[in-house]
Coordinates of C-alpha atoms in Angstrom, one line a residue:
M19 CA -3.0 -0.6 -19.3
G20 CA -5.8 1.3 -20.3
L21 CA -8.4 3.6 -19.2
L22 CA -10.6 0.9 -17.8
S23 CA -8.2 -1.3 -16.4
N24 CA -4.5 -1.4 -15.3
R25 CA -4.2 -5.1 -15.5
V26 CA -0.7 -6.4 -16.8
E27 CA 0.9 -9.5 -17.5
R28 CA 3.6 -10.8 -15.1
S29 CA 6.1 -10.7 -17.7
E30 CA 5.5 -6.7 -18.1
I31 CA 6.3 -6.3 -14.2
R32 CA 9.5 -4.4 -13.5
P33 CA 11.5 -4.1 -10.2
G34 CA 9.9 -0.7 -8.6
D35 CA 6.7 -1.0 -10.1
H36 CA 3.8 -0.5 -7.8
I37 CA 1.5 -3.3 -8.3
Y38 CA -1.8 -4.3 -6.6
T39 CA -4.4 -7.3 -6.8
W40 CA -8.0 -7.4 -6.1
R41 CA -9.5 -9.3 -3.0
A42 CA -12.9 -10.4 -2.1
V43 CA -14.6 -10.0 -5.5
Y44 CA -13.0 -6.5 -6.0
A45 CA -14.1 -5.3 -2.8
Y46 CA -10.7 -3.8 -2.0
S47 CA -7.0 -4.2 -3.3
H48 CA -4.0 -4.9 -2.0
H49 CA -0.7 -3.1 -2.8
G50 CA 2.9 -3.8 -2.8
I51 CA 6.1 -3.0 -4.5
Y52 CA 7.8 -5.3 -6.6
V53 CA 11.5 -5.5 -5.9
G54 CA 12.6 -8.1 -8.8
G55 CA 13.2 -11.8 -8.3
S56 CA 9.8 -12.7 -8.2
K57 CA 9.6 -11.0 -4.7
V58 CA 7.0 -8.3 -3.5
V59 CA 7.6 -6.1 -0.4
H60 CA 4.1 -4.9 1.3
F61 CA 2.4 -3.8 4.3
T62 CA 0.4 -5.4 6.5
R63 CA -0.5 -5.7 10.1
K64 CA 2.2 -7.0 12.5
K65 CA 2.6 -10.6 13.3
E66 CA -0.2 -11.8 15.9
T67 CA 0.7 -12.1 19.3
E68 CA -0.4 -14.7 21.9
S69 CA -2.7 -12.1 23.7
S70 CA -4.3 -11.3 20.2
D71 CA -7.7 -12.2 19.4
S72 CA -7.3 -14.6 16.7
S73 CA -11.1 -14.4 16.1
D74 CA -11.0 -10.8 14.8
S75 CA -12.6 -11.2 11.6
T76 CA -10.9 -7.6 10.4
S77 CA -7.6 -8.8 11.5
S78 CA -7.8 -11.9 9.4
L79 CA -9.0 -10.1 6.4
I80 CA -6.2 -7.3 6.3
S81 CA -3.4 -10.0 7.3
E82 CA -1.4 -10.8 4.0
V83 CA 1.3 -13.0 5.4
P84 CA 1.2 -16.5 3.9
S85 CA 1.3 -19.5 6.1
E86 CA 3.4 -21.7 4.0
C87 CA 4.8 -21.3 0.6
P88 CA 5.4 -24.4 -1.6
T89 CA 8.0 -22.4 -3.9
F90 CA 10.3 -20.0 -1.8
P91 CA 11.2 -21.1 1.7
D92 CA 11.9 -17.6 2.8
C93 CA 8.4 -16.3 1.5
G94 CA 6.8 -14.3 4.5
F95 CA 10.0 -12.9 5.8
Q96 CA 8.7 -10.3 8.3
L97 CA 10.5 -8.9 11.5
P98 CA 9.1 -9.0 15.0
N99 CA 6.8 -5.7 15.7
S100 CA 6.8 -4.8 11.9
G101 CA 4.1 -5.1 9.4
V102 CA 6.2 -4.9 6.3
V103 CA 6.6 -8.3 4.7
L104 CA 8.4 -10.1 2.1
T105 CA 6.7 -12.5 -0.2
C106 CA 6.7 -14.1 -3.6
L107 CA 4.8 -12.9 -6.4
D108 CA 2.4 -15.9 -6.2
C109 CA 1.5 -15.6 -2.5
F110 CA 1.0 -11.8 -3.1
L111 CA -1.5 -12.2 -5.9
R112 CA -3.5 -15.1 -4.4
N113 CA -4.4 -16.4 -7.5
G114 CA -5.6 -13.0 -8.5
S115 CA -4.4 -11.1 -11.6
P116 CA -1.6 -8.2 -11.3
Y117 CA -2.4 -4.5 -12.0
C118 CA 0.1 -1.9 -12.0
F119 CA -0.7 1.5 -10.4
E120 CA -0.1 4.5 -12.6
Y121 CA 2.1 7.6 -11.8
G122 CA 2.0 11.1 -13.4
V123 CA -1.5 10.7 -15.0
P124 CA -3.2 13.9 -16.5
S125 CA -5.8 15.3 -14.3
A126 CA -8.8 14.1 -17.1
V127 CA -7.7 10.6 -16.7
F128 CA -7.4 10.6 -13.0
L129 CA -11.1 11.8 -12.9
A130 CA -12.2 9.3 -15.6
K131 CA -11.0 6.4 -13.3
L132 CA -13.9 6.7 -10.8
R133 CA -12.4 3.8 -8.7
G134 CA -9.7 5.2 -6.1
G135 CA -6.5 3.4 -5.5
T136 CA -5.5 2.8 -9.3
C137 CA -3.4 5.8 -10.3
T138 CA -2.1 9.3 -9.0
I139 CA -1.3 12.6 -10.5
A140 CA 2.2 12.5 -8.6
E141 CA 5.5 11.4 -10.3
S142 CA 7.3 8.3 -9.5
D143 CA 11.0 8.3 -8.5
P144 CA 13.5 6.2 -10.2
P145 CA 13.0 2.5 -9.7
E146 CA 16.1 2.1 -7.9
V147 CA 15.4 4.5 -5.4
V148 CA 11.7 3.0 -5.1
V149 CA 13.3 -0.5 -4.5
H150 CA 15.7 0.8 -1.9
R151 CA 12.9 2.3 0.3
A152 CA 11.1 -0.8 0.5
M153 CA 14.1 -3.0 1.3
Y154 CA 15.0 -0.5 3.9
L155 CA 11.5 -0.5 5.3
L156 CA 11.6 -4.2 5.2
Q157 CA 14.4 -4.3 7.8
N158 CA 13.2 -1.1 9.8
G159 CA 9.3 -1.1 9.7
F160 CA 6.7 1.6 8.7
G161 CA 4.9 2.0 12.0
N162 CA 1.5 0.6 12.8
Y163 CA -0.9 -0.5 10.2
D164 CA -4.2 1.5 10.1
M165 CA -6.8 1.0 7.5
F166 CA -7.6 4.6 6.9
E167 CA -4.4 6.5 8.1
K168 CA -1.5 4.2 7.1
N169 CA -2.1 1.0 4.9
C170 CA -0.7 -0.9 2.1
E171 CA -1.5 1.7 -0.5
D172 CA 0.1 4.4 1.7
F173 CA 3.3 2.1 2.1
A174 CA 3.6 1.6 -1.7
L175 CA 2.9 5.6 -2.4
Y176 CA 5.6 6.3 -0.1
C177 CA 8.1 4.0 -1.5
K178 CA 7.3 5.3 -5.0
T179 CA 7.2 9.1 -4.3
G180 CA 8.9 9.7 -0.7
L181 CA 5.9 11.7 -0.2
L182 CA 4.2 12.2 3.3
P183 CA 2.0 14.3 5.2
V184 CA 3.8 17.1 7.0
E185 CA 1.7 16.5 10.0
E186 CA 0.4 13.4 11.6
P187 CA -2.3 12.3 9.1
G188 CA -5.9 12.0 10.0
I189 CA -6.2 10.5 6.8
G190 CA -3.4 9.1 4.6
T191 CA -2.6 9.3 1.1
S192 CA -4.4 6.3 0.2
G193 CA -6.8 6.7 -2.7
Q194 CA -8.8 3.8 -1.9
A195 CA -9.3 4.8 1.9
S196 CA -10.4 8.5 0.1
S197 CA -12.9 6.7 -1.8
A198 CA -14.2 4.6 0.8
I199 CA -14.8 7.8 2.9
G200 CA -15.7 9.9 -0.2
V201 CA -18.7 8.2 -1.3
P202 CA -21.0 8.7 1.5
L203 CA -19.5 12.2 2.2
A204 CA -20.3 13.2 -1.4
A205 CA -23.9 12.0 -0.8
L206 CA -24.1 14.0 2.4
L207 CA -22.5 17.3 1.1
S208 CA -24.4 17.2 -2.2
T209 CA -27.7 17.0 -0.5
P210 CA -28.7 20.6 -0.7
F211 CA -27.7 20.7 -4.4
K212 CA -30.0 17.7 -5.1
L213 CA -33.0 20.0 -4.2
L214 CA -32.1 21.7 -7.4
A215 CA -31.4 18.7 -9.6
A216 CA -34.1 17.8 -12.0
G217 CA -34.9 14.0 -11.3
P218 CA -32.6 10.9 -10.3
L219 CA -30.2 11.5 -13.3
G220 CA -29.4 15.1 -12.0
M221 CA -29.1 14.0 -8.4
A222 CA -26.7 11.2 -9.5
T223 CA -24.4 13.6 -11.5
V224 CA -24.5 16.0 -8.6
T225 CA -23.1 13.3 -6.3
A226 CA -20.6 12.0 -8.8
G227 CA -19.2 15.5 -9.1
M228 CA -18.8 16.1 -5.5
Y229 CA -17.2 12.6 -5.3
C230 CA -14.7 13.2 -7.9
A231 CA -13.8 16.6 -6.6
G232 CA -13.2 15.0 -3.1
R233 CA -10.9 12.4 -4.8
Y234 CA -9.0 14.9 -6.9
I235 CA -8.3 17.4 -3.8
T236 CA -7.0 14.4 -1.6
D237 CA -4.7 12.9 -4.2
I238 CA -1.1 13.0 -3.1
G239 CA -0.1 14.6 -6.3
V240 CA -2.4 17.7 -5.6
R241 CA -2.2 18.0 -1.9
K242 CA -0.2 20.8 -0.4
D243 CA 0.4 19.3 3.2
V244 CA 2.9 16.6 1.8
A245 CA 6.9 16.9 1.8
K246 CA 9.6 14.5 0.8
V247 CA 10.8 12.6 3.8
E248 CA 14.3 10.6 3.3
V249 CA 13.7 6.9 4.4
E250 CA 16.6 7.0 6.8
K251 CA 14.9 10.0 8.5
L252 CA 11.4 8.4 8.6
S253 CA 11.6 7.7 12.4
L254 CA 11.7 11.3 13.0
H255 CA 8.7 11.6 11.2
P256 CA 5.0 12.3 13.2
G257 CA 3.5 8.8 13.5
F258 CA 6.6 6.7 12.6
H259 CA 8.2 4.7 15.2
L260 CA 10.6 2.2 13.6
I261 CA 11.5 -1.2 15.0
E262 CA 14.7 -0.1 16.7
D263 CA 12.7 2.9 18.6
E264 CA 10.3 0.4 19.9
E265 CA 12.6 -2.4 21.1
S266 CA 15.3 0.0 22.7
V267 CA 13.2 1.0 25.4
N268 CA 12.9 -2.3 27.3
K269 CA 14.9 -4.7 25.3
P270 CA 18.7 -5.0 25.4
S271 CA 20.5 -4.5 22.0
E272 CA 20.4 -7.7 19.8
K273 CA 22.5 -8.6 16.7
P274 CA 20.2 -7.4 13.8
K275 CA 18.7 -10.0 11.5
T276 CA 19.8 -10.3 8.0
L277 CA 17.7 -11.4 5.0
L278 CA 18.5 -14.1 3.0
P279 CA 18.0 -14.2 -0.5
M280 CA 15.1 -16.2 -1.5
K281 CA 16.0 -19.4 -3.2
R282 CA 13.4 -21.7 -5.0
K283 CA 12.7 -25.0 -3.6
R284 CA 14.2 -27.8 -5.7
E285 CA 11.5 -29.7 -7.7
R286 CA 11.9 -33.6 -7.0

């Protein structure tokens, strides 16, 4: 990994790594936690129901559940009413390249990477803790998906750090979402200063400075409104209703499903 790119080889990925890959010609990235054995746990929208609008273009773009995997029969494991899914590395990448999200980067490096959603100043917890959180959430859910408040990057950041906003978030911890909001916001807030800037270069410098400052103060490693939340107590946190909480209201108790280990299909 370097200053310009976090791209890694598949052989370099280790259990507990926060990985991501670019979608739609680098328009956005999808994030997940590598848990070993060529498996990735990540967060997307819940399974579509019969009443859902299958023509919703936004839903189809965000959905990250493979229809059928030629390699792993259990690829795409996802409990009902949950957006957390287990897939193989191939289906997660979708022919894209793997990138490794960086933790504990210095402030200068963070600001040098103008694209959000690639690194954080926050430190990562040990790999075994990260994998435990991801597998626990696979069986219990992570609440409802929201592009700006609770997306795939928010999921991976929580698995890596255990940090969540103390109050129910208006904007989550995702650097990618902060960047999407930060560009137009920086342009708007910097408008008065542009009157003092000399020419297009000065105007661009002012806007870039406002954008970088906005990214920095919203990073999970800098924010003061976040705290460690144990994964087993996540259902008590504002905005997080796990699977058992949703089903216990109207449904009788059922025997919980168990996750079978992925087995590679035999080649004929």
